[in-house]
Amino acid sequence: MSQRPIRIAPSILSADFARLAEEVRAIDAAGADVIHVDIMDGHFVPNISFGPTVMQSIRKATAKPFDVHLMIAPVDPYIAAFARAGADGITVHAEAGPHLHRSIQAIRAEGKRAGVAVNPATSVSVLEHVIGDIDLVLVMSVNPGFGGQSFIPAALEKLRQARALIGARPIDLEVDGGVGPDNAREIAAAGADLLVAGSSIFAGNDPATYAARIKALRDAATTIRA
């Protein structure tokens, strides 16, 4: 089991887009460790979010790291744009193109942390030959493209497999999809240390509730570490 501290990464996909910068400032103040930025192209996934220009405009709202999840294909032509728009780390999907190692190299060339995401039907074995080149593994616990979906239980075994593959390497193990206080403990027990949460934090889009929701998620996840 990972001994890295649990960190919470609210996904701004569930934020109120009419006041996106305000929402980013609110989750920063509420105790978010990382800001998770979901980028969707309407091709790789059946939805569209926003591009690098919008991301650059909200980058000024916080000093917290931007964890940028590119759900787009082809992905390589857009890595530089999101890097320059303020990403601290960029995660690409193993399924998004034929040359995963090249995509990782492109992220590294921009001086950013490199991550690889795997969809629910993708084996973590696709990471075996690049595990030494990345900083983050993202296990999708829903099929990407929409917020508010239910956690897929099989993701727990995939987290355990990913944790075993990571071993002692200083690599974050992130989980995204259907994460909330009700399942955070078993998710952390399976090895995840970076929890992405969208609707469980942003539901109702009331900033007054964000701190309590982030704390509830963190407390639920860290009980396994006690």
Short mmCIF file of C-alpha atoms in Angstrom, two decimals:
data_model
loop_
_atom_site.label_atom_id
_atom_site.label_comp_id
_atom_site.label_asym_id
_atom_site.label_seq_id
_atom_site.Cartn_x
_atom_site.Cartn_y
_atom_site.Cartn_z
CA MET A 1 0.00 0.00 0.00
CA SER A 2 1.20 3.52 -0.80
CA GLN A 3 2.44 5.65 2.06
CA ARG A 4 2.29 8.85 0.04
CA PRO A 5 -0.11 11.39 1.54
CA ILE A 6 -3.67 11.46 0.28
CA ARG A 7 -4.34 14.46 -1.91
CA ILE A 8 -7.64 15.72 -3.24
CA ALA A 9 -7.99 17.04 -6.80
CA PRO A 10 -11.39 18.62 -7.45
CA SER A 11 -12.38 18.28 -11.10
CA ILE A 12 -13.54 21.61 -12.48
CA LEU A 13 -15.57 19.75 -15.08
CA SER A 14 -18.33 19.91 -12.44
CA ALA A 15 -17.79 23.59 -11.67
CA ASP A 16 -20.12 26.39 -12.72
CA PHE A 17 -18.60 27.39 -16.06
CA ALA A 18 -20.33 30.79 -15.88
CA ARG A 19 -17.97 31.70 -13.03
CA LEU A 20 -15.09 29.30 -13.57
CA ALA A 21 -12.30 31.46 -12.15
CA GLU A 22 -14.34 32.08 -9.01
CA GLU A 23 -14.91 28.34 -8.63
CA VAL A 24 -11.18 27.68 -8.94
CA ARG A 25 -10.44 30.27 -6.26
CA ALA A 26 -13.14 28.73 -4.06
CA ILE A 27 -11.76 25.19 -4.17
CA ASP A 28 -8.26 26.53 -3.60
CA ALA A 29 -9.45 28.28 -0.44
CA ALA A 30 -11.45 25.17 0.56
CA GLY A 31 -8.32 23.00 0.75
CA ALA A 32 -7.83 21.43 -2.68
CA ASP A 33 -4.32 20.08 -3.13
CA VAL A 34 -4.46 19.99 -6.91
CA ILE A 35 -6.83 21.37 -9.57
CA HIS A 36 -7.90 18.64 -12.01
CA VAL A 37 -8.57 20.04 -15.48
CA ASP A 38 -10.51 17.73 -17.82
CA ILE A 39 -10.06 18.50 -21.50
CA MET A 40 -12.49 16.72 -23.84
CA ASP A 41 -12.65 16.92 -27.62
CA GLY A 42 -15.98 15.40 -28.64
CA HIS A 43 -14.04 12.77 -30.58
CA PHE A 44 -12.06 10.62 -28.16
CA VAL A 45 -14.90 11.12 -25.67
CA PRO A 46 -18.52 12.09 -26.39
CA ASN A 47 -18.35 15.57 -24.91
CA ILE A 48 -16.51 18.87 -25.30
CA SER A 49 -15.14 20.97 -22.43
CA PHE A 50 -12.75 23.79 -23.31
CA GLY A 51 -9.36 24.52 -24.81
CA PRO A 52 -6.01 26.04 -23.82
CA THR A 53 -7.19 29.67 -24.08
CA VAL A 54 -9.83 29.17 -21.39
CA MET A 55 -7.38 27.22 -19.25
CA GLN A 56 -4.82 29.99 -19.51
CA SER A 57 -7.41 32.52 -18.35
CA ILE A 58 -8.21 30.57 -15.17
CA ARG A 59 -4.55 29.74 -14.47
CA LYS A 60 -4.25 33.13 -12.78
CA ALA A 61 -6.93 32.19 -10.23
CA THR A 62 -4.69 29.88 -8.19
CA ALA A 63 -1.10 28.87 -7.52
CA LYS A 64 -2.13 25.23 -6.95
CA PRO A 65 -0.85 22.70 -9.51
CA PHE A 66 -2.94 22.16 -12.63
CA ASP A 67 -3.33 18.43 -13.28
CA VAL A 68 -4.40 18.46 -16.93
CA HIS A 69 -6.16 15.34 -18.22
CA LEU A 70 -6.24 15.32 -22.01
CA MET A 71 -9.14 13.18 -23.21
CA ILE A 72 -8.37 14.00 -26.83
CA ALA A 73 -7.11 12.16 -29.89
CA PRO A 74 -4.80 12.74 -31.58
CA VAL A 75 -3.15 14.22 -28.52
CA ASP A 76 0.40 15.05 -29.56
CA PRO A 77 -0.46 18.24 -31.52
CA TYR A 78 -2.02 19.80 -28.39
CA ILE A 79 0.54 18.96 -25.71
CA ALA A 80 2.61 22.11 -26.21
CA ALA A 81 -0.44 24.39 -26.17
CA PHE A 82 -1.69 23.07 -22.84
CA ALA A 83 1.82 23.09 -21.38
CA ARG A 84 2.17 26.76 -22.27
CA ALA A 85 -1.32 27.53 -20.98
CA GLY A 86 -0.20 26.63 -17.48
CA ALA A 87 -0.29 22.87 -16.96
CA ASP A 88 1.99 21.51 -14.25
CA GLY A 89 1.33 17.93 -15.26
CA ILE A 90 -0.22 16.50 -18.42
CA THR A 91 -1.89 13.10 -18.58
CA VAL A 92 -2.58 11.41 -21.91
CA HIS A 93 -4.59 8.27 -22.56
CA ALA A 94 -2.85 5.05 -23.48
CA GLU A 95 -5.67 4.53 -25.99
CA ALA A 96 -5.35 7.93 -27.67
CA GLY A 97 -2.65 7.09 -30.19
CA PRO A 98 -0.20 4.49 -31.43
CA HIS A 99 2.97 6.01 -29.94
CA LEU A 100 2.54 6.40 -26.20
CA HIS A 101 6.25 6.74 -25.51
CA ARG A 102 6.48 9.58 -28.04
CA SER A 103 3.61 11.39 -26.31
CA ILE A 104 5.38 11.06 -22.96
CA GLN A 105 8.57 12.43 -24.53
CA ALA A 106 6.62 15.41 -25.87
CA ILE A 107 5.33 16.21 -22.37
CA ARG A 108 8.82 15.89 -20.94
CA ALA A 109 10.18 18.19 -23.66
CA GLU A 110 7.84 20.88 -22.33
CA GLY A 111 9.25 20.43 -18.83
CA LYS A 112 6.01 19.02 -17.41
CA ARG A 113 5.15 16.01 -15.28
CA ALA A 114 3.94 13.16 -17.48
CA GLY A 115 0.97 10.92 -16.72
CA VAL A 116 -0.80 8.08 -18.49
CA ALA A 117 -4.50 7.25 -18.09
CA VAL A 118 -6.13 3.89 -18.72
CA ASN A 119 -9.83 3.43 -19.46
CA PRO A 120 -11.94 0.83 -17.62
CA ALA A 121 -11.49 -1.81 -20.35
CA THR A 122 -7.71 -1.21 -20.70
CA SER A 123 -5.24 -3.37 -18.81
CA VAL A 124 -2.59 -1.70 -16.67
CA SER A 125 -0.11 -3.94 -18.50
CA VAL A 126 0.04 -1.26 -21.24
CA LEU A 127 2.15 0.74 -18.78
CA GLU A 128 4.86 -1.85 -18.27
CA HIS A 129 7.23 -0.46 -20.89
CA VAL A 130 6.78 3.21 -19.95
CA ILE A 131 6.49 3.01 -16.16
CA GLY A 132 10.03 4.28 -15.75
CA ASP A 133 9.27 7.39 -17.80
CA ILE A 134 6.15 8.74 -16.08
CA ASP A 135 5.18 10.59 -12.91
CA LEU A 136 1.53 9.59 -12.65
CA VAL A 137 -0.79 6.70 -13.43
CA LEU A 138 -4.48 7.54 -13.76
CA VAL A 139 -6.96 4.69 -13.39
CA MET A 140 -10.32 5.68 -14.82
CA SER A 141 -13.11 4.34 -12.63
CA VAL A 142 -15.79 5.46 -15.08
CA ASN A 143 -15.83 5.63 -18.85
CA PRO A 144 -14.54 9.13 -19.58
CA GLY A 145 -16.63 11.86 -21.10
CA PHE A 146 -19.22 12.83 -18.49
CA GLY A 147 -19.34 13.84 -14.85
CA GLY A 148 -21.62 12.28 -12.27
CA GLN A 149 -21.14 8.63 -13.22
CA SER A 150 -21.03 5.72 -10.78
CA PHE A 151 -17.74 4.16 -9.71
CA ILE A 152 -16.92 0.90 -11.52
CA PRO A 153 -15.93 -1.60 -8.77
CA ALA A 154 -13.43 -3.43 -10.99
CA ALA A 155 -11.25 -0.33 -10.78
CA LEU A 156 -10.20 -1.37 -7.28
CA GLU A 157 -8.35 -4.41 -8.61
CA LYS A 158 -6.78 -2.26 -11.32
CA LEU A 159 -5.56 0.15 -8.65
CA ARG A 160 -3.96 -2.73 -6.79
CA GLN A 161 -2.29 -3.91 -10.01
CA ALA A 162 -1.07 -0.40 -10.80
CA ARG A 163 0.29 0.01 -7.27
CA ALA A 164 2.21 -3.24 -7.63
CA LEU A 165 3.62 -2.11 -10.97
CA ILE A 166 4.66 1.26 -9.52
CA GLY A 167 6.43 -0.40 -6.61
CA ALA A 168 8.83 1.99 -4.86
CA ARG A 169 8.93 4.48 -7.73
CA PRO A 170 7.87 8.05 -6.83
CA ILE A 171 4.79 7.90 -9.05
CA ASP A 172 1.35 9.23 -8.14
CA LEU A 173 -1.54 6.79 -8.44
CA GLU A 174 -4.64 8.76 -9.34
CA VAL A 175 -8.25 7.62 -9.63
CA ASP A 176 -10.99 9.50 -11.45
CA GLY A 177 -14.71 8.78 -11.61
CA GLY A 178 -17.46 8.29 -9.04
CA VAL A 179 -15.16 9.07 -6.10
CA GLY A 180 -16.82 10.18 -2.86
CA PRO A 181 -16.65 9.76 0.92
CA ASP A 182 -18.59 6.49 0.67
CA ASN A 183 -15.86 4.71 -1.31
CA ALA A 184 -12.72 6.78 -0.61
CA ARG A 185 -11.52 4.39 2.10
CA GLU A 186 -11.48 1.33 -0.14
CA ILE A 187 -9.99 3.37 -2.98
CA ALA A 188 -7.13 4.47 -0.74
CA ALA A 189 -6.73 0.91 0.57
CA ALA A 190 -6.27 -0.24 -3.03
CA GLY A 191 -3.31 2.14 -3.34
CA ALA A 192 -4.60 5.42 -4.76
CA ASP A 193 -3.07 8.56 -3.29
CA LEU A 194 -4.52 11.25 -5.58
CA LEU A 195 -8.33 11.33 -5.66
CA VAL A 196 -10.17 13.24 -8.35
CA ALA A 197 -13.68 14.27 -7.35
CA GLY A 198 -16.15 16.30 -9.35
CA SER A 199 -19.82 16.12 -8.46
CA SER A 200 -19.13 14.95 -4.88
CA ILE A 201 -17.47 18.33 -4.25
CA PHE A 202 -19.22 20.68 -6.67
CA ALA A 203 -22.84 19.43 -6.40
CA GLY A 204 -25.06 22.48 -6.09
CA ASN A 205 -22.09 24.77 -6.91
CA ASP A 206 -22.23 26.40 -3.50
CA PRO A 207 -18.70 27.45 -2.46
CA ALA A 208 -19.77 27.44 1.19
CA THR A 209 -19.97 23.62 1.01
CA TYR A 210 -16.64 22.89 -0.67
CA ALA A 211 -14.35 22.87 2.37
CA ALA A 212 -16.54 20.40 4.28
CA ARG A 213 -16.80 18.12 1.26
CA ILE A 214 -13.06 18.13 0.63
CA LYS A 215 -12.44 17.41 4.31
CA ALA A 216 -14.99 14.58 4.34
CA LEU A 217 -13.32 12.99 1.33
CA ARG A 218 -9.84 13.37 2.80
CA ASP A 219 -10.93 12.05 6.21
CA ALA A 220 -12.62 9.02 4.64
CA ALA A 221 -9.54 8.22 2.57
CA THR A 222 -7.03 8.71 5.35
CA THR A 223 -8.77 6.40 7.83
CA ILE A 224 -6.97 3.54 6.06
CA ARG A 225 -3.64 5.13 6.94
CA ALA A 226 -4.35 5.34 10.67
#
